[in-house]
Short mmCIF file of C-alpha atoms and ligand atoms in Angstrom, two decimals:
data_model
loop_
_atom_site.label_atom_id
_atom_site.label_comp_id
_atom_site.label_asym_id
_atom_site.label_seq_id
_atom_site.Cartn_x
_atom_site.Cartn_y
_atom_site.Cartn_z
CA MET A 1338 35.64 4.11 -31.10
CA THR A 1339 32.01 5.16 -30.47
CA LYS A 1340 30.78 5.56 -26.89
CA PRO A 1341 28.23 2.98 -25.80
CA ILE A 1342 24.63 4.23 -25.31
CA THR A 1343 24.00 4.53 -21.70
CA ILE A 1344 20.69 3.30 -20.28
CA ALA A 1345 19.42 3.86 -16.73
CA LEU A 1346 17.34 0.95 -16.00
CA THR A 1347 14.89 0.68 -12.95
CA LYS A 1348 16.04 -2.34 -10.75
CA GLY A 1349 13.71 -5.30 -10.25
CA ARG A 1350 10.62 -6.13 -12.35
CA ILE A 1351 11.09 -3.52 -14.99
CA GLU A 1352 14.73 -4.64 -15.41
CA LYS A 1353 13.73 -8.21 -15.94
CA ASP A 1354 11.13 -7.30 -18.45
CA THR A 1355 13.45 -4.96 -20.39
CA VAL A 1356 16.12 -7.76 -20.69
CA LYS A 1357 13.44 -9.87 -22.33
CA LEU A 1358 12.32 -7.08 -24.65
CA PHE A 1359 15.91 -6.41 -25.75
CA GLU A 1360 16.40 -10.18 -26.33
CA LYS A 1361 13.42 -10.06 -28.62
CA ALA A 1362 14.85 -7.20 -30.34
CA GLY A 1363 17.96 -9.27 -31.26
CA PHE A 1364 20.45 -8.19 -28.62
CA ASP A 1365 22.70 -10.85 -26.90
CA MET A 1366 21.62 -10.33 -23.23
CA SER A 1367 23.62 -13.07 -21.68
CA PHE A 1368 25.92 -10.62 -19.96
CA MET A 1369 22.96 -9.74 -17.64
CA SER A 1370 22.50 -13.24 -16.36
CA ASN A 1371 25.24 -13.40 -13.72
CA LYS A 1372 24.94 -9.95 -12.25
CA GLY A 1373 26.01 -10.49 -8.62
CA ARG A 1374 25.99 -7.08 -6.82
CA ASN A 1375 27.24 -5.17 -9.98
CA LEU A 1376 25.33 -2.09 -10.82
CA MET A 1377 26.90 -1.31 -14.33
CA PHE A 1378 26.92 -3.62 -17.28
CA GLU A 1379 28.31 -3.14 -20.76
CA SER A 1380 27.07 -5.34 -23.68
CA PRO A 1381 29.70 -7.62 -25.28
CA ASP A 1382 29.79 -5.57 -28.44
CA ARG A 1383 30.10 -2.34 -26.33
CA SER A 1384 27.28 -0.85 -28.20
CA PHE A 1385 25.21 -0.13 -24.87
CA ARG A 1386 25.57 -0.25 -21.20
CA PHE A 1387 23.02 -0.45 -18.36
CA LEU A 1388 23.04 1.44 -15.06
CA LEU A 1389 20.89 -0.38 -12.49
CA VAL A 1390 19.09 2.34 -10.32
CA LYS A 1391 16.13 3.06 -8.15
CA ALA A 1392 13.04 4.24 -10.11
CA PRO A 1393 12.89 7.92 -9.21
CA ASP A 1394 16.65 8.18 -10.04
CA VAL A 1395 16.24 7.15 -13.54
CA THR A 1396 14.83 10.61 -14.48
CA THR A 1397 17.83 12.29 -12.62
CA TYR A 1398 20.47 10.32 -14.60
CA VAL A 1399 18.71 11.09 -17.83
CA ARG A 1400 18.04 14.81 -17.07
CA HIS A 1401 21.71 15.33 -16.17
CA GLY A 1402 22.93 13.54 -19.39
CA VAL A 1403 24.79 10.76 -17.43
CA ALA A 1404 22.26 8.26 -19.09
CA ASP A 1405 21.12 8.82 -22.69
CA ILE A 1406 18.06 6.65 -22.20
CA GLY A 1407 15.97 5.66 -19.24
CA VAL A 1408 13.42 2.91 -18.59
CA VAL A 1409 10.90 3.63 -15.77
CA GLY A 1410 7.27 3.45 -14.88
CA LYS A 1411 4.81 6.29 -15.88
CA ASP A 1412 4.09 6.61 -12.16
CA VAL A 1413 7.49 7.95 -11.54
CA LEU A 1414 7.28 10.29 -14.80
CA ILE A 1415 3.97 11.92 -13.66
CA GLU A 1416 5.85 12.81 -10.32
CA HIS A 1417 9.08 14.00 -12.04
CA PRO A 1418 7.73 15.38 -15.31
CA THR A 1419 10.63 17.49 -16.58
CA GLY A 1420 14.11 17.29 -18.23
CA TYR A 1421 13.67 14.44 -20.74
CA LEU A 1422 11.51 13.25 -23.69
CA GLU A 1423 9.11 10.36 -23.33
CA MET A 1424 9.76 8.27 -26.37
CA LEU A 1425 7.94 4.91 -26.05
CA ASP A 1426 5.26 3.00 -24.21
CA LEU A 1427 6.82 -0.40 -23.69
CA ASN A 1428 3.56 -1.92 -22.80
CA PHE A 1429 4.66 -3.89 -19.71
CA GLY A 1430 4.51 -3.19 -16.06
CA LEU A 1431 0.90 -2.52 -16.54
CA CYS A 1432 -1.21 -1.26 -13.57
CA LYS A 1433 -3.25 1.83 -12.74
CA PHE A 1434 -3.67 4.73 -10.27
CA SER A 1435 -6.79 4.40 -8.25
CA VAL A 1436 -8.65 6.03 -5.42
CA ALA A 1437 -9.42 3.38 -2.76
CA SER A 1438 -10.84 3.23 0.78
CA ILE A 1439 -12.82 1.17 3.32
CA PRO A 1440 -16.38 0.36 2.16
CA SER A 1441 -17.94 3.18 4.21
CA TYR A 1442 -16.13 5.83 2.42
CA ASN A 1443 -18.42 8.35 0.72
CA PRO A 1444 -16.69 9.95 -2.27
CA ASN A 1445 -19.47 12.55 -2.62
CA ASP A 1446 -19.05 13.60 0.95
CA HIS A 1447 -18.58 17.42 1.00
CA LYS A 1448 -16.19 17.61 3.89
CA ARG A 1449 -12.56 18.17 3.03
CA LYS A 1450 -10.90 14.89 2.61
CA ARG A 1451 -7.58 13.62 3.75
CA ILE A 1452 -5.82 11.57 1.05
CA ALA A 1453 -2.70 9.51 1.87
CA THR A 1454 -0.35 8.75 -0.88
CA LYS A 1455 3.07 8.09 -2.10
CA TYR A 1456 2.06 10.12 -5.12
CA PRO A 1457 1.21 13.71 -4.07
CA THR A 1458 1.45 15.16 -7.52
CA VAL A 1459 -0.96 12.52 -9.00
CA ALA A 1460 -3.37 12.87 -6.01
CA ARG A 1461 -3.42 16.55 -6.10
CA GLN A 1462 -3.90 16.83 -9.99
CA HIS A 1463 -6.73 14.21 -9.75
CA PHE A 1464 -8.82 16.07 -7.06
CA ASN A 1465 -8.01 19.50 -8.56
CA GLN A 1466 -9.55 18.43 -11.93
CA LYS A 1467 -12.80 17.36 -9.96
CA GLY A 1468 -12.64 20.78 -8.26
CA GLU A 1469 -12.04 19.34 -4.82
CA ASP A 1470 -9.61 20.67 -2.33
CA VAL A 1471 -8.06 17.86 -0.30
CA GLU A 1472 -5.45 17.51 2.31
CA ILE A 1473 -2.61 15.42 1.00
CA ILE A 1474 -0.86 13.10 3.54
CA SER A 1475 2.55 11.97 2.18
CA ILE A 1476 3.23 8.32 3.12
CA GLN A 1477 6.30 6.37 1.74
CA GLY A 1478 4.69 2.90 1.62
CA SER A 1479 2.09 0.58 3.07
CA VAL A 1480 -0.34 3.38 2.42
CA GLU A 1481 -3.23 0.77 2.40
CA ILE A 1482 -3.50 0.71 6.23
CA THR A 1483 -4.10 4.58 6.60
CA PRO A 1484 -7.86 4.61 6.01
CA VAL A 1485 -8.37 1.63 8.38
CA LEU A 1486 -6.42 3.54 11.12
CA GLY A 1487 -8.36 6.73 10.45
CA LEU A 1488 -5.19 8.64 9.23
CA ALA A 1489 -6.86 9.16 5.79
CA ASP A 1490 -10.26 9.19 4.38
CA ALA A 1491 -8.94 7.50 1.30
CA ILE A 1492 -5.71 6.76 -0.63
CA VAL A 1493 -4.43 7.28 -4.12
CA ASP A 1494 -2.20 4.29 -4.99
CA ILE A 1495 -1.06 1.85 -7.60
CA VAL A 1496 -3.18 -1.16 -8.20
CA GLU A 1497 -1.87 -4.09 -10.07
CA THR A 1498 -3.58 -7.25 -9.04
CA GLY A 1499 -5.69 -5.60 -6.38
CA ASN A 1500 -4.51 -8.10 -3.80
CA THR A 1501 -3.11 -5.68 -1.30
CA LEU A 1502 -6.28 -3.75 -1.26
CA VAL A 1503 -8.37 -6.89 -0.63
CA ALA A 1504 -6.03 -8.11 2.06
CA ASN A 1505 -6.35 -4.65 3.88
CA GLY A 1506 -10.12 -4.45 3.53
CA LEU A 1507 -10.15 -1.65 0.91
CA GLU A 1508 -11.96 -1.27 -2.37
CA VAL A 1509 -11.52 0.89 -5.52
CA PHE A 1510 -13.77 3.86 -5.73
CA GLU A 1511 -12.31 5.37 -8.79
CA ASP A 1512 -9.72 4.67 -11.41
CA ILE A 1513 -7.31 7.74 -12.37
CA CYS A 1514 -5.16 6.52 -15.19
CA ARG A 1515 -3.29 3.59 -16.72
CA ILE A 1516 0.30 3.08 -15.96
CA SER A 1517 2.98 1.18 -17.91
CA THR A 1518 6.67 1.36 -18.44
CA ARG A 1519 8.18 4.00 -20.69
CA MET A 1520 11.38 4.79 -22.47
CA ILE A 1521 12.77 8.39 -21.93
CA VAL A 1522 15.61 10.11 -23.63
CA ASN A 1523 17.89 12.94 -22.96
CA LYS A 1524 17.09 15.72 -25.42
CA ALA A 1525 20.75 16.72 -26.27
CA ALA A 1526 21.81 13.12 -26.68
CA LEU A 1527 18.84 12.48 -29.03
CA LYS A 1528 19.82 15.51 -31.24
CA ASN A 1529 23.68 14.74 -31.30
CA ASN A 1530 23.84 11.00 -31.47
CA PRO A 1531 22.04 9.31 -34.52
CA ALA A 1532 22.77 5.89 -32.96
CA ILE A 1533 20.24 6.64 -30.30
CA ILE A 1534 17.35 7.16 -32.78
CA SER A 1535 18.31 3.83 -34.70
CA PHE A 1536 18.37 2.11 -31.13
CA ILE A 1537 14.97 3.31 -30.10
CA GLN A 1538 13.55 2.56 -33.49
CA LYS A 1539 14.75 -1.01 -33.17
CA ILE A 1540 13.01 -1.30 -29.81
CA GLU A 1541 9.85 0.42 -31.16
CA THR A 1542 9.45 -2.25 -33.88
CA ILE A 1543 9.24 -5.02 -31.22
CA VAL A 1544 6.94 -3.22 -28.88
CA GLY A 1545 4.53 -2.25 -31.63
CA ASN A 1546 3.80 0.85 -29.50
CA GLN A 1547 0.11 0.51 -29.43
CA GLU A 1548 -1.57 2.69 -26.74
CA GLU A 1549 -4.51 0.73 -25.10
CA ASP A 1550 -7.49 2.74 -23.90
CA PHE A 1551 -7.74 2.93 -20.15
CA LYS A 1552 -10.78 1.06 -19.01
C1 PRP B 2899 2.75 -1.26 -4.65
C2 PRP B 2899 1.53 -0.39 -4.37
C3 PRP B 2899 0.66 -1.26 -3.70
C4 PRP B 2899 0.88 -2.56 -4.37
C5 PRP B 2899 -0.27 -2.93 -5.34
O1 PRP B 2899 3.51 -1.26 -3.40
O2 PRP B 2899 1.90 0.78 -3.66
O3 PRP B 2899 0.93 -1.24 -2.27
O4 PRP B 2899 2.07 -2.63 -4.86
O5 PRP B 2899 -0.01 -4.21 -5.81
P1 PRP B 2899 -1.31 -5.22 -5.99
O6 PRP B 2899 -2.45 -4.51 -6.62
O7 PRP B 2899 -0.78 -6.27 -7.05
O8 PRP B 2899 -1.46 -5.76 -4.57
P2 PRP B 2899 4.94 -1.77 -3.32
O9 PRP B 2899 4.88 -3.30 -3.52
O10 PRP B 2899 5.88 -0.98 -4.23
O11 PRP B 2899 5.26 -1.56 -1.78
P3 PRP B 2899 5.10 -0.21 -0.82
O12 PRP B 2899 3.74 -0.26 -0.29
O13 PRP B 2899 6.20 -0.38 0.16
O14 PRP B 2899 5.32 0.90 -1.61
#
């Protein structure tokens, strides 16, 4: 009997969109409808199983080979870039990284800026590319209040609807890059298990895998 393909899946919105995508690909996903507090689920035909985990842990499971495949946002992959292959852009969970601040913020000010963010790698790369040396202040969440309180000059954060920025009196000064949900794979698993390639190809035909330009 062949081993099921193990998929580390980001809990929450990505999990729900992935279940819909797999349904479109022809898989019977009814086993995911009454989850309770369980965190591991096997498909009825035992061809694959899901591990429901926190976003940054998806790359850890895939890197260690505990999961063959991972489904996670590009924001997480930028912060945790090694130990897996990025295979597919699933084209959901669309949002962007932006620089935002209060209206009086001057992006062209030559003083050394303080940038608050949950994404220090993204922020550092962005300002490095512009040739700007900034001080990064690491914040775990609710980063939008930091410019208002004077803890930071600006923030680098995810913007989806923009509602959180507006509600906290901030505006976007610069867009950094588009973010979407990606499918990643463990390199050894891809090489050694042909079922994984067929599985990914089946998903790819549904997604269409078109890259949108970031506007
Ligand atoms: C994310 C992000 C923004 C918000 C953007 O935060 O960090 O705060 O969503 O969404 P919007 O543009 O649709 O308003 P999250 O909900 O993950 O909470 P957090 O601040 O605790 O990280």
